[in-house]
Short mmCIF file of C-alpha atoms and ligand atoms in Angstrom, two decimals:
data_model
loop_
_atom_site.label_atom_id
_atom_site.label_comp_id
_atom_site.label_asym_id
_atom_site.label_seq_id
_atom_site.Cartn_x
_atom_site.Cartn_y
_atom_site.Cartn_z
CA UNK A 1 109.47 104.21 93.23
CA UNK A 2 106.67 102.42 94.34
CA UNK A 3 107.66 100.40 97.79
CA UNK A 4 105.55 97.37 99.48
CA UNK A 5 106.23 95.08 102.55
CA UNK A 6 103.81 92.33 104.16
CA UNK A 7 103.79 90.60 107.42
CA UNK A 8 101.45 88.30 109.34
CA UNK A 9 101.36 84.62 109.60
CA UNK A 10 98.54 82.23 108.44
CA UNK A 11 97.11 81.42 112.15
CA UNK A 12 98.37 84.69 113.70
CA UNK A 13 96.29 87.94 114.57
CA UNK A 14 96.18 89.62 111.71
CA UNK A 15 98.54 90.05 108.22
CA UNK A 16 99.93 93.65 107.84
CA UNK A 17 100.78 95.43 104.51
CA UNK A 18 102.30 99.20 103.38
CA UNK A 19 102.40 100.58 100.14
CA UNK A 20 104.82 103.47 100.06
CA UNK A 21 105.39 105.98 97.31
CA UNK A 22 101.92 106.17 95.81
CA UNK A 23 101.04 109.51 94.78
CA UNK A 24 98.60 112.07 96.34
CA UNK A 25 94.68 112.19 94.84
CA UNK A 26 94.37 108.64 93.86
CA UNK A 27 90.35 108.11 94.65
CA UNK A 28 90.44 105.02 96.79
CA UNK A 29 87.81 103.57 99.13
CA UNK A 30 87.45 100.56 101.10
CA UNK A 31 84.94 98.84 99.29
CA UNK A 32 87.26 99.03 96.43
CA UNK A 33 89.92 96.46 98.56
CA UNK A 34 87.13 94.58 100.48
CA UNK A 35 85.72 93.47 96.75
CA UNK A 36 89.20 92.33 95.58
CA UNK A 37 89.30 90.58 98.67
CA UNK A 38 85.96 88.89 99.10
CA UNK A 39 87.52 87.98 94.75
CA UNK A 40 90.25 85.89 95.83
CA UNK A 41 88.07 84.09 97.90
CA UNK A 42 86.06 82.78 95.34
CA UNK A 43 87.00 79.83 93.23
CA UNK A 44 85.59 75.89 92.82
CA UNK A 45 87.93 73.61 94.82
CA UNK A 46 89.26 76.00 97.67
CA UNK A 47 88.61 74.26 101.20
CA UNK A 48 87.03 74.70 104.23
CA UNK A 49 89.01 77.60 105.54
CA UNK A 50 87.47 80.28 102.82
CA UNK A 51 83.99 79.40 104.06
CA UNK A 52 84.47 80.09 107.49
CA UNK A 53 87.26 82.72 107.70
CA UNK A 54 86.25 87.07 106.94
CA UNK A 55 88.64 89.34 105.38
CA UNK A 56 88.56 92.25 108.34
CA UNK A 57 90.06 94.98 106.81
CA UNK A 58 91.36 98.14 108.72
CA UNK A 59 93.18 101.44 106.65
CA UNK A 60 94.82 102.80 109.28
CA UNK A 61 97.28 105.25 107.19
CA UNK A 62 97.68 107.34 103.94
CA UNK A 63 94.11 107.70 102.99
CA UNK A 64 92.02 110.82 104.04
CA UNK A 65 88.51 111.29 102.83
CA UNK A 66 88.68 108.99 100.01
CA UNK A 67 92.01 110.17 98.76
CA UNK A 68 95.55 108.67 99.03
CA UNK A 69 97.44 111.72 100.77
CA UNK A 70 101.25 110.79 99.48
CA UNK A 71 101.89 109.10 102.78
CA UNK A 72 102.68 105.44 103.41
CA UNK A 73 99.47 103.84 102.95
CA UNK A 74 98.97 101.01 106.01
CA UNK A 75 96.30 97.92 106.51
CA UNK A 76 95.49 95.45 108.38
CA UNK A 77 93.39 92.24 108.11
CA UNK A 78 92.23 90.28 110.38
CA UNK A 79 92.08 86.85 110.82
CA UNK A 80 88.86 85.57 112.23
CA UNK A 81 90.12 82.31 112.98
CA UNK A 82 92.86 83.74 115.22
CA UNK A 83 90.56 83.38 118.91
CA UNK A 84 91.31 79.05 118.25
CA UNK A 85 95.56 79.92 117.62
CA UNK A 86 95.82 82.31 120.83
CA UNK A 87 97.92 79.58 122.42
CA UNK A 88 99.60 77.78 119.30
CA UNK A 89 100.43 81.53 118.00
CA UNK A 90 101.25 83.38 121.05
CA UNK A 91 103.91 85.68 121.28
CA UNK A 92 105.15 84.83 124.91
CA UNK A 93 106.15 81.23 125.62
CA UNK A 94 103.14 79.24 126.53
CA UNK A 95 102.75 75.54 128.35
CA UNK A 96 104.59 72.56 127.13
CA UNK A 97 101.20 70.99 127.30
CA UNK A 98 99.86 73.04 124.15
CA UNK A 99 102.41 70.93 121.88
CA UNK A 100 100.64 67.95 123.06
CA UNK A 101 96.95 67.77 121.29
CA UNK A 102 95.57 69.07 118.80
CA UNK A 103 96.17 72.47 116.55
CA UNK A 104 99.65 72.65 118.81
CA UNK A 105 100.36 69.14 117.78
CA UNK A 106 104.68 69.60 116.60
CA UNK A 107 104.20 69.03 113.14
CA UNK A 108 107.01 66.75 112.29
CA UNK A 109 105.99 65.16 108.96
CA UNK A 110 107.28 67.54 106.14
CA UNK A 111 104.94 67.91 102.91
CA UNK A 112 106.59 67.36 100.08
CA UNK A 113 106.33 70.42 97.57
CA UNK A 114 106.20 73.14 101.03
CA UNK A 115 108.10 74.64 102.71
CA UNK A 116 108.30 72.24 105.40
CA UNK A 117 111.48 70.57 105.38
CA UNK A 118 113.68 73.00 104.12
CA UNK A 119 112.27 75.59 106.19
CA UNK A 120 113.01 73.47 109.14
CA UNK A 121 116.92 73.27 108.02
CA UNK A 122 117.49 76.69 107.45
CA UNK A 123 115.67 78.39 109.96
CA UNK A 124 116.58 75.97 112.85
CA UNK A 125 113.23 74.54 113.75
CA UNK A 126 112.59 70.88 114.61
CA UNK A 127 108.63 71.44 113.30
CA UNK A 128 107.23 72.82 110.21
CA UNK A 129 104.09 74.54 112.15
CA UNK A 130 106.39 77.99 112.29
CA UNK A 131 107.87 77.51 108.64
CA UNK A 132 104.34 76.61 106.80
CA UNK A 133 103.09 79.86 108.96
CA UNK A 134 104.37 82.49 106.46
CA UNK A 135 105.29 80.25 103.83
CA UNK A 136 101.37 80.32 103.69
CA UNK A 137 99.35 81.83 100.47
CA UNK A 138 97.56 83.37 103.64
CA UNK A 139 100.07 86.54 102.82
CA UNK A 140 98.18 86.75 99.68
CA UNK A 141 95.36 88.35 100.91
CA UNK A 142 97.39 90.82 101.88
CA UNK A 143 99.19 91.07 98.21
CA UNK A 144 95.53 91.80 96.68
CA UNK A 145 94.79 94.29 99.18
CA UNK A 146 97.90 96.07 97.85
CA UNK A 147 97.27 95.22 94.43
CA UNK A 148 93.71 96.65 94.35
CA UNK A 149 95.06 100.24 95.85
CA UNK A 150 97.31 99.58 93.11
CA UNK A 151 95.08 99.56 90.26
CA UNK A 152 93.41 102.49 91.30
CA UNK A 153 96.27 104.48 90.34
CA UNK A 154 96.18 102.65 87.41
CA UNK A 155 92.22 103.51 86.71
CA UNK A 156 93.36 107.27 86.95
CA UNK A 157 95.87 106.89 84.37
CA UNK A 158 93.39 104.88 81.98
CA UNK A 159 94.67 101.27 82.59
CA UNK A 160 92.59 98.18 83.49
CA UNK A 161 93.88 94.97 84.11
CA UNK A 162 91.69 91.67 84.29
CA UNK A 163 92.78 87.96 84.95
CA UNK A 164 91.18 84.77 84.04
CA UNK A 165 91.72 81.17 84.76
CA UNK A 166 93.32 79.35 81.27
CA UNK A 167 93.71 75.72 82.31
CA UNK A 168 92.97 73.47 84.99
CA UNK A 169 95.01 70.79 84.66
CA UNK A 170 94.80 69.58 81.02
CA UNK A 171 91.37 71.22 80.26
CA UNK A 172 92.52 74.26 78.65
CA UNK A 173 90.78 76.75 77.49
CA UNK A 174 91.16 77.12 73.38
CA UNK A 175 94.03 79.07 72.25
CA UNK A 176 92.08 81.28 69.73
CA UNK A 177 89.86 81.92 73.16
CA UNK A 178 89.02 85.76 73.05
CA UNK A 179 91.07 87.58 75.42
CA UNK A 180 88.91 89.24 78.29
CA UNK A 181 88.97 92.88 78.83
CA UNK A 182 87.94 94.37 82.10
CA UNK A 183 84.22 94.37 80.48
CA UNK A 184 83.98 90.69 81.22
CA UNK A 185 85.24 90.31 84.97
CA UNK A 186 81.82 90.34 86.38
CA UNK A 187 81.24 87.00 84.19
CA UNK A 188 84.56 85.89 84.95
CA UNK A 189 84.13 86.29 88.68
CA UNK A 190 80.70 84.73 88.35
CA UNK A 191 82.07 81.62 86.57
CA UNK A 192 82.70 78.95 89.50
CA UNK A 193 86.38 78.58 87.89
CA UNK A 194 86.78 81.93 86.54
CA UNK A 195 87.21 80.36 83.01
CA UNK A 196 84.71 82.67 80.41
CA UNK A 197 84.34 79.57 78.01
CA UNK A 198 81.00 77.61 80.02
CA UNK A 199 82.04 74.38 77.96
CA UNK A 200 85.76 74.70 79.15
CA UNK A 201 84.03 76.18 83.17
CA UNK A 202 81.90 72.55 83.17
CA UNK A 203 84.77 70.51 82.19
CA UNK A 204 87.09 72.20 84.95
CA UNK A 205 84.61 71.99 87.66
CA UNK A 206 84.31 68.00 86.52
CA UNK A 207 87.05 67.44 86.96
CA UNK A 208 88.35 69.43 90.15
CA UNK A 209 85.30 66.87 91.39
CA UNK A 210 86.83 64.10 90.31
CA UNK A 211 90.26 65.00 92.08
CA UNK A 212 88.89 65.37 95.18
CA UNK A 213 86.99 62.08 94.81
CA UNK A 214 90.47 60.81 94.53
CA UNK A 215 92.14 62.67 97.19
CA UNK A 216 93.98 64.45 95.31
CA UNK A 217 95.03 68.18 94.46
CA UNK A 218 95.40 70.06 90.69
CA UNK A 219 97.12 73.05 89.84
CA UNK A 220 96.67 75.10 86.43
CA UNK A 221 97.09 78.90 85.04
CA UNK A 222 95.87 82.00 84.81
CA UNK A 223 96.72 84.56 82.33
CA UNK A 224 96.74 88.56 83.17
CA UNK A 225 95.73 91.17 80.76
CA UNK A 226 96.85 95.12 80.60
CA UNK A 227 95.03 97.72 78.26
CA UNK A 228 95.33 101.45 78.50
CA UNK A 229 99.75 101.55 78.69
CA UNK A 230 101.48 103.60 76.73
CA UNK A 231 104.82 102.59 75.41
CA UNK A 232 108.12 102.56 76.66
CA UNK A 233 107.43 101.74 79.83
CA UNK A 234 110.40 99.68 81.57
CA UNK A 235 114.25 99.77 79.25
CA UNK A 236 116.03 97.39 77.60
CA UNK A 237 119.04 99.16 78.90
CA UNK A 238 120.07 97.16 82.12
CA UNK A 239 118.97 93.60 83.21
CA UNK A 240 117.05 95.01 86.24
CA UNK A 241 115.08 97.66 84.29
CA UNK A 242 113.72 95.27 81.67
CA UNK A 243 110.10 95.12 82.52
CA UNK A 244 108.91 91.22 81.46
CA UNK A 245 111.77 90.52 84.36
CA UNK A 246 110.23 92.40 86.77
CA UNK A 247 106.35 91.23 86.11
CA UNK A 248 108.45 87.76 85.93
CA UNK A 249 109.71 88.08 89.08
CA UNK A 250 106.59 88.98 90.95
CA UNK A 251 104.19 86.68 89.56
CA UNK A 252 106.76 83.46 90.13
CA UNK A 253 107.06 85.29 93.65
CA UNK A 254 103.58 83.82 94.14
CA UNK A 255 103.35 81.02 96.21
CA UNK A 256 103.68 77.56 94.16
CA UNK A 257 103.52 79.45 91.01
CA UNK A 258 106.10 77.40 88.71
CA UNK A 259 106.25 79.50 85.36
CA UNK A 260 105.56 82.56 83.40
CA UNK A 261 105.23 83.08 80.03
CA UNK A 262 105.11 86.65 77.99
CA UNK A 263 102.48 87.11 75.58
CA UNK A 264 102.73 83.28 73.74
CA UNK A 265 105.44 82.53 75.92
CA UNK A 266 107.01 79.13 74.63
CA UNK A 267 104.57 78.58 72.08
CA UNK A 268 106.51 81.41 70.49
CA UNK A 269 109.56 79.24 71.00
CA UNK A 270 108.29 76.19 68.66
CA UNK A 271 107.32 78.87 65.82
CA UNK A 272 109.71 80.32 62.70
CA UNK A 273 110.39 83.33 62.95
CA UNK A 274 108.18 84.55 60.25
CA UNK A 275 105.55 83.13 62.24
CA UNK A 276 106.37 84.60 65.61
CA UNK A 277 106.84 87.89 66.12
CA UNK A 278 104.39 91.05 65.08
CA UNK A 279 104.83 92.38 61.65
CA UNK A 280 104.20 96.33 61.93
CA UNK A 281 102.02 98.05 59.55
CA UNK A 282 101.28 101.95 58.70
CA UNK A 283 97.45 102.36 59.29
CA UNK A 284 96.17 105.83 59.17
CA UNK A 285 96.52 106.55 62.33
CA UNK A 286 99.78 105.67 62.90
CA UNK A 287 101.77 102.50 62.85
CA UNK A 288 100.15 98.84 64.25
CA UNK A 289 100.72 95.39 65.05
CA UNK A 290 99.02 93.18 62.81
CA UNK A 291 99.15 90.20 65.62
CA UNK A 292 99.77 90.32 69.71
CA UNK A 293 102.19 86.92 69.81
CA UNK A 294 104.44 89.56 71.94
CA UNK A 295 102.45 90.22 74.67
CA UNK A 296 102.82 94.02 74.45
CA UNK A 297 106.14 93.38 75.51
CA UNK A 298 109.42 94.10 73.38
CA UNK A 299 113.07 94.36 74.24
CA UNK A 300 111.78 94.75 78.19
CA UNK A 301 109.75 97.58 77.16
CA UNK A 302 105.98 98.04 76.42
CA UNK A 303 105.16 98.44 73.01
CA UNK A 304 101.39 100.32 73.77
CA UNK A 305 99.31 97.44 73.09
CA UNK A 306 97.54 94.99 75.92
CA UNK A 307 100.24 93.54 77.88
CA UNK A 308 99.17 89.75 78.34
CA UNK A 309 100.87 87.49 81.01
CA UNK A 310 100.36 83.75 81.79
CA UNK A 311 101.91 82.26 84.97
CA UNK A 312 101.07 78.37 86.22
CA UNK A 313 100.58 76.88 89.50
CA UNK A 314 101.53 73.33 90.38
CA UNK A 315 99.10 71.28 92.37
CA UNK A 316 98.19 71.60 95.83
CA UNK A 317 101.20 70.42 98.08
CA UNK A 318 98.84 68.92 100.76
CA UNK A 319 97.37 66.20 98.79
CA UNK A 320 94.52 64.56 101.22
CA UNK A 321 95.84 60.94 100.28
CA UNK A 322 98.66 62.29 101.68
CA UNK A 323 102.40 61.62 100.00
CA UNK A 324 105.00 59.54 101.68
CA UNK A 325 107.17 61.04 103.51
CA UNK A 326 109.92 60.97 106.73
CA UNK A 327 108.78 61.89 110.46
CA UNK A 328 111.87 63.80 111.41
CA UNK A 329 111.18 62.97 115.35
CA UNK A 330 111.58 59.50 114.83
CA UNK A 331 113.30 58.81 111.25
CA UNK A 332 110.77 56.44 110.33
CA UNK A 333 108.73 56.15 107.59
CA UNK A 334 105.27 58.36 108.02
CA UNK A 335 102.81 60.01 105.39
CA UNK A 336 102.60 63.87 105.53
CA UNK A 337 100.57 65.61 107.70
CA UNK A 338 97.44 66.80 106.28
CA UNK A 339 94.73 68.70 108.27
CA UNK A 340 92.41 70.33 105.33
CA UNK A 341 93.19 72.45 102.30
CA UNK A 342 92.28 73.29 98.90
CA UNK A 343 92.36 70.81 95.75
CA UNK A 344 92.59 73.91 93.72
CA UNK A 345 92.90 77.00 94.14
CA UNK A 346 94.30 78.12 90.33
CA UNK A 347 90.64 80.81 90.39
CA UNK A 348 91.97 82.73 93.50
CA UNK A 349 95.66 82.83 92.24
CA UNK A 350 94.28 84.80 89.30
CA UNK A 351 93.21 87.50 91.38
CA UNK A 352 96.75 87.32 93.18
CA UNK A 353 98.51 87.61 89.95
CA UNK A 354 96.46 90.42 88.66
CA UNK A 355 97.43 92.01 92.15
CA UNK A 356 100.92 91.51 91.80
CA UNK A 357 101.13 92.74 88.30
CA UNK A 358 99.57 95.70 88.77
CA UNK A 359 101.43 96.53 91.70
CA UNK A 360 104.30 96.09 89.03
CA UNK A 361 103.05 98.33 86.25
CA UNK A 362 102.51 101.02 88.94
CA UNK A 363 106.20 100.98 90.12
CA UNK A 364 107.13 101.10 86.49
CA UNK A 365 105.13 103.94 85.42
CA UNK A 366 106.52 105.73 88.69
CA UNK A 367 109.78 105.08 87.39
CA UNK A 368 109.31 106.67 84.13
CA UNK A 369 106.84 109.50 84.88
CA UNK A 370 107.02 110.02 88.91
CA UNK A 371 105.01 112.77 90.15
CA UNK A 372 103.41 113.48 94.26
CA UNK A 373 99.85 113.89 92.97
CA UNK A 374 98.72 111.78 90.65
CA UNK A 375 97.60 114.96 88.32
CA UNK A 376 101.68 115.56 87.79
CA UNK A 377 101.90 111.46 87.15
CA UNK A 378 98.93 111.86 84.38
CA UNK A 379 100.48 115.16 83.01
CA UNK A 380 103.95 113.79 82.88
CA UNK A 381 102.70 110.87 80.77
CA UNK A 382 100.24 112.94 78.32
CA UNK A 383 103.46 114.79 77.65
CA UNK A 384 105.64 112.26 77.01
CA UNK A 385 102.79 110.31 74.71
CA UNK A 386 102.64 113.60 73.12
CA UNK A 387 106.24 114.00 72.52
CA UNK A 388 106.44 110.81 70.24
CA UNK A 389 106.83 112.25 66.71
CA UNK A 390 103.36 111.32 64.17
CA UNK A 391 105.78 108.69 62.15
CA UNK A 392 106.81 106.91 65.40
CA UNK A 393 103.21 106.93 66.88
CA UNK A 394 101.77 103.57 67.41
CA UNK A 395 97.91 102.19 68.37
CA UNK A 396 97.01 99.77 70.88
CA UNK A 397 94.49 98.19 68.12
CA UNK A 398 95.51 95.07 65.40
CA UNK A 399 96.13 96.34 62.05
CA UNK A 400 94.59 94.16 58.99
CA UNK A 401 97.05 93.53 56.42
CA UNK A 402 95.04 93.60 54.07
CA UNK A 403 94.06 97.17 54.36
CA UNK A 404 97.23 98.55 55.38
CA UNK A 405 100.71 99.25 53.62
CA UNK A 406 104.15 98.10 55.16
CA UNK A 407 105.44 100.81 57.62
CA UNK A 408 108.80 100.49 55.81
CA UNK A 409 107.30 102.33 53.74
CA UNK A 410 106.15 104.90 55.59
CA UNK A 411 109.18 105.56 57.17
CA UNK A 412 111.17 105.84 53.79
CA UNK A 413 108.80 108.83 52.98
CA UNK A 414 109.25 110.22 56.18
CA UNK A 415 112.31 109.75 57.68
CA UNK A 416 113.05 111.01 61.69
CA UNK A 417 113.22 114.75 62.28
CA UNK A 418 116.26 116.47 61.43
CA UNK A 419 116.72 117.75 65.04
CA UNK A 420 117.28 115.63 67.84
CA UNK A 421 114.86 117.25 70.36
CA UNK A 422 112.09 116.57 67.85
CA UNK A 423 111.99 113.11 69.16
CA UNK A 424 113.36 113.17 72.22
CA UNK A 425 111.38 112.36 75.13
C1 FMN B 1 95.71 81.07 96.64
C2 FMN B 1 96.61 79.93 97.07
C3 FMN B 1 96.11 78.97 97.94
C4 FMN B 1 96.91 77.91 98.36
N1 FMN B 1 96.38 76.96 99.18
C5 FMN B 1 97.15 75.92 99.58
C6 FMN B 1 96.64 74.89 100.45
O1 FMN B 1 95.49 74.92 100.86
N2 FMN B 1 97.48 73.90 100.82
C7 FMN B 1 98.77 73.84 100.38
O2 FMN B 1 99.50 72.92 100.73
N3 FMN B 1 99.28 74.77 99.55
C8 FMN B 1 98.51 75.81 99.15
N4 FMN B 1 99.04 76.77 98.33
C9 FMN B 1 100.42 76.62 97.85
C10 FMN B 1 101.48 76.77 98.92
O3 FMN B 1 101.36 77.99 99.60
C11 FMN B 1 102.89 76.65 98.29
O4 FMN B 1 102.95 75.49 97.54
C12 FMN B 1 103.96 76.61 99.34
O5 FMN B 1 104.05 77.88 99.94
C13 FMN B 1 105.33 76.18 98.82
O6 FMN B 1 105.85 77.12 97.95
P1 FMN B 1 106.21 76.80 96.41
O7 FMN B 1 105.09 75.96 95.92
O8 FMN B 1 106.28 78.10 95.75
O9 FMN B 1 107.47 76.01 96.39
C14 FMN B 1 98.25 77.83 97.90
C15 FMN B 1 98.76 78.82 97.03
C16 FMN B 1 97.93 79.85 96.61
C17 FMN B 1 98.49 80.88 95.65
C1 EPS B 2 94.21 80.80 104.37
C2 EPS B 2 94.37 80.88 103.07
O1 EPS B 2 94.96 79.95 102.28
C3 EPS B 2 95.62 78.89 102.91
C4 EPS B 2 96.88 78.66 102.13
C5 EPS B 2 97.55 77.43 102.55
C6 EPS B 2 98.93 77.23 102.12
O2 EPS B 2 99.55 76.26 102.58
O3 EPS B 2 99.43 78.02 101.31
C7 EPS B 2 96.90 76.44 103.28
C8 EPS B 2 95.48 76.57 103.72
O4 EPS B 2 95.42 77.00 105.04
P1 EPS B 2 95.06 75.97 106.21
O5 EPS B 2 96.20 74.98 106.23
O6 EPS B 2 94.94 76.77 107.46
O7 EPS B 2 93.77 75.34 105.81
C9 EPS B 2 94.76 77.63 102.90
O8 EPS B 2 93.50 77.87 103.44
C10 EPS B 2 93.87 82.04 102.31
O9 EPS B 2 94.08 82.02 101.09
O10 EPS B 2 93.31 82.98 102.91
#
């Protein structure tokens, strides 16, 4: 079982993060977090705050000489901004004075779409400035540092995973669009939107510009692609163990992230059923999907081909021409408080979501293979892939109809082993 805990507020010292229960070996260096980080910084129509603020990153546990060591791996980063919060985010109790001007100012005009209000109710404050403080996206940063330890288990067992941006607002990139593999990030990071499509990039970037011309904010989505799993990873067997809930779960775990969708998601809701699913055929190397509708995902479990994930993100709750809204001090009428913030930030929540999904995978494939060096994960998996019998093999690649018989077939000529250990994993 993979474990993993964050703390830190937006304006405090630092955010704080631990990964326990990744195995021994994994190769892991700072450079590889610091680049994920310096990622999710990138993206047209994030605000001031990404220009001026660094990423200081500290490993301070589990790694030793470029190696995870089995132990609870621990980090911290910085925030640089944190020398103009001393006094708004101190620990000990500071002046009555500080509340007065400026960044201390009690921030009594909720947002609408935040955290603000309700944060306020539950938690007993009478401000929003210690509610909006970890309801941040701030954390994130600390979710992609995790996430890019993460995936470097995942690169020792042979798995990639890449994001991309699919829609900003209405501008939406095609749906025959080619799906990215991990081959295109470096053009996908380099696009100002992170959309691979330049025609579909321009028209995103026009129009983030014409949002902020209008004061306004835009959400969008990002879709998050898998290659290199083998099947059967997760279970239909129990609610909880069903793994399209759990990558579910984390990506709507996001902050302001709205809805996920599985492979086509709710276009596969509109469709017949003929039309909708992934008809299996018997190739000659073993049995394929002729289409990826599914996702990779089937009855909670992976099916061994790409595993492709879409989540959305609503628009920017600080809008600049700022909603209406009530100041609780005084129960009048007041507009939302609104310092600075991003119109869009649907690029850098690409790189949280393929953060949180690999974090995800890795948990799962714990689950299924364990192991306390990452050589006894790998074997444990090789063995199991090998232990599927030749007529229940499947490959990761589409099969043409056209060239291929039905697998019903095959299967008729070759029905399952006559002992049960034959095909038990
Ligand atoms: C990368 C990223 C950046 C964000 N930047 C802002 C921002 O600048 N201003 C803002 O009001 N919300 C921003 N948000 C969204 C808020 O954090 C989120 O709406 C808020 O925590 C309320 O949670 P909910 O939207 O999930 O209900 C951002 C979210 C992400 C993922
Ligand atoms: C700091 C980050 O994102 C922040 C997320 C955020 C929010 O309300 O979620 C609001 C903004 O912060 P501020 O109000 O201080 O300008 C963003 O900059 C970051 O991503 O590193």
């Amino acid at each position: 079982m993979l474990r993993w805990l964050t703390a830190g507020e937006s304006h405090g010292p630092e955010l704080l993060a631990i990964l326990e229960g990744l195995p021994a070996g994994v190769r892991l260096s700072l450079d590889h977090v610091r680049a994920d980080l310096a990622r999710r910084k990138l993206g047209y129509g994030r605000g001031a705050r990404m220009k001026f603020e660094q990423d200081e990153l500290h490993l301070s546990a589990g790694v030793r000489h470029g190696l995870t060591i089995g132990s609870p791996i621990g980090l911290r980063i910085g925030n640089t901004e944190w020398p103009k919060w001393t006094e708004v985010m101190s620990p000990d109790p500071v002046d009555d004075a500080v509340f007065e001007t400026g960044r201390g100012q009690r921030l009594t005009r909720p947002r609408p779409g935040h955290a603000d209000l309700t944060g306020m109710q539950k938690y007993g404050f009478d401000e929003a400035r210690p509610v909006l403080e970890r309801a941040s996206a701030r954390e994130t940063a600390a979710r992609v540092a995790l996430g890019a330890i993460a995936k470097r288990f995942l690169a020792e067992l042979g798995i990639e995973t890449v994001s991309h941006t699919i829609a900003i607002g209405e501008v939406e990139v095609p749906d025959d669009a080619r799906v990215p593999t991990l081959a295109d990030l470096e053009a996908i990071d380099a696009d100002p939107v992170r959309i691979l499509d330049p025609e579909t990039s321009a028209r995103a970037v026009e129009l983030i510009d014409e949002i902020r011309k209008d004061g306004d904010t835009i959400g969008g989505s990002t879709e998050v692609v898998v290659t290199g799993l083998p099947s059967g990873i997760g279970s239909y067997a129990h609610w909880d163990r069903r793994l399209d809930a759990k990558v579910a779960a984390a990506l709507m775990s996001i902050q302001a992230m709205k809805g996920v969708e599985i492979g086509d998601g709710f276009r596969t809701t509109r469709r017949r059923g003929s039309a909708a699913h992934d008809p299996l055929y018997a190739t000659g190397d073993g049995i394929a999907r002729s289409s990826d509708r599914a996702g990779g995902i089937e009855g909670g479990m992976t099916t061994g081909t790409r595993l492709r994930v879409r989540v959305g993100m609503k628009p920017i709750a600080t809008v600049p021409h700022a909603l209406h809204t009530v100041d609780v001090a005084t129960g009048g009428d007041a507009t939302a408080h609104h310092q600075r913030s991003d119109v869009c930030a649907v690029p850098a929540s690409g790189v949280v979501a393929e953060a949180m999904v690999a974090l995800t995978i890795a948990d799962a494939l714990l689950d299924k293979f364990g192991g306390d060096s990452v050589g006894e994960t790998r074997r444990n998996l090789e063995a199991y892939v090998r232990s599927i019998p030749a007529h229940l093999r499947t490959t990761p690649e589409l099969a043409d109809p056209a060239s291929a018989r039905p697998a019903e077939a095959e299967v008729d000529e070759s029905p399952m082993g006559d002992s049960l250990s034959e095909w038990r994993v």
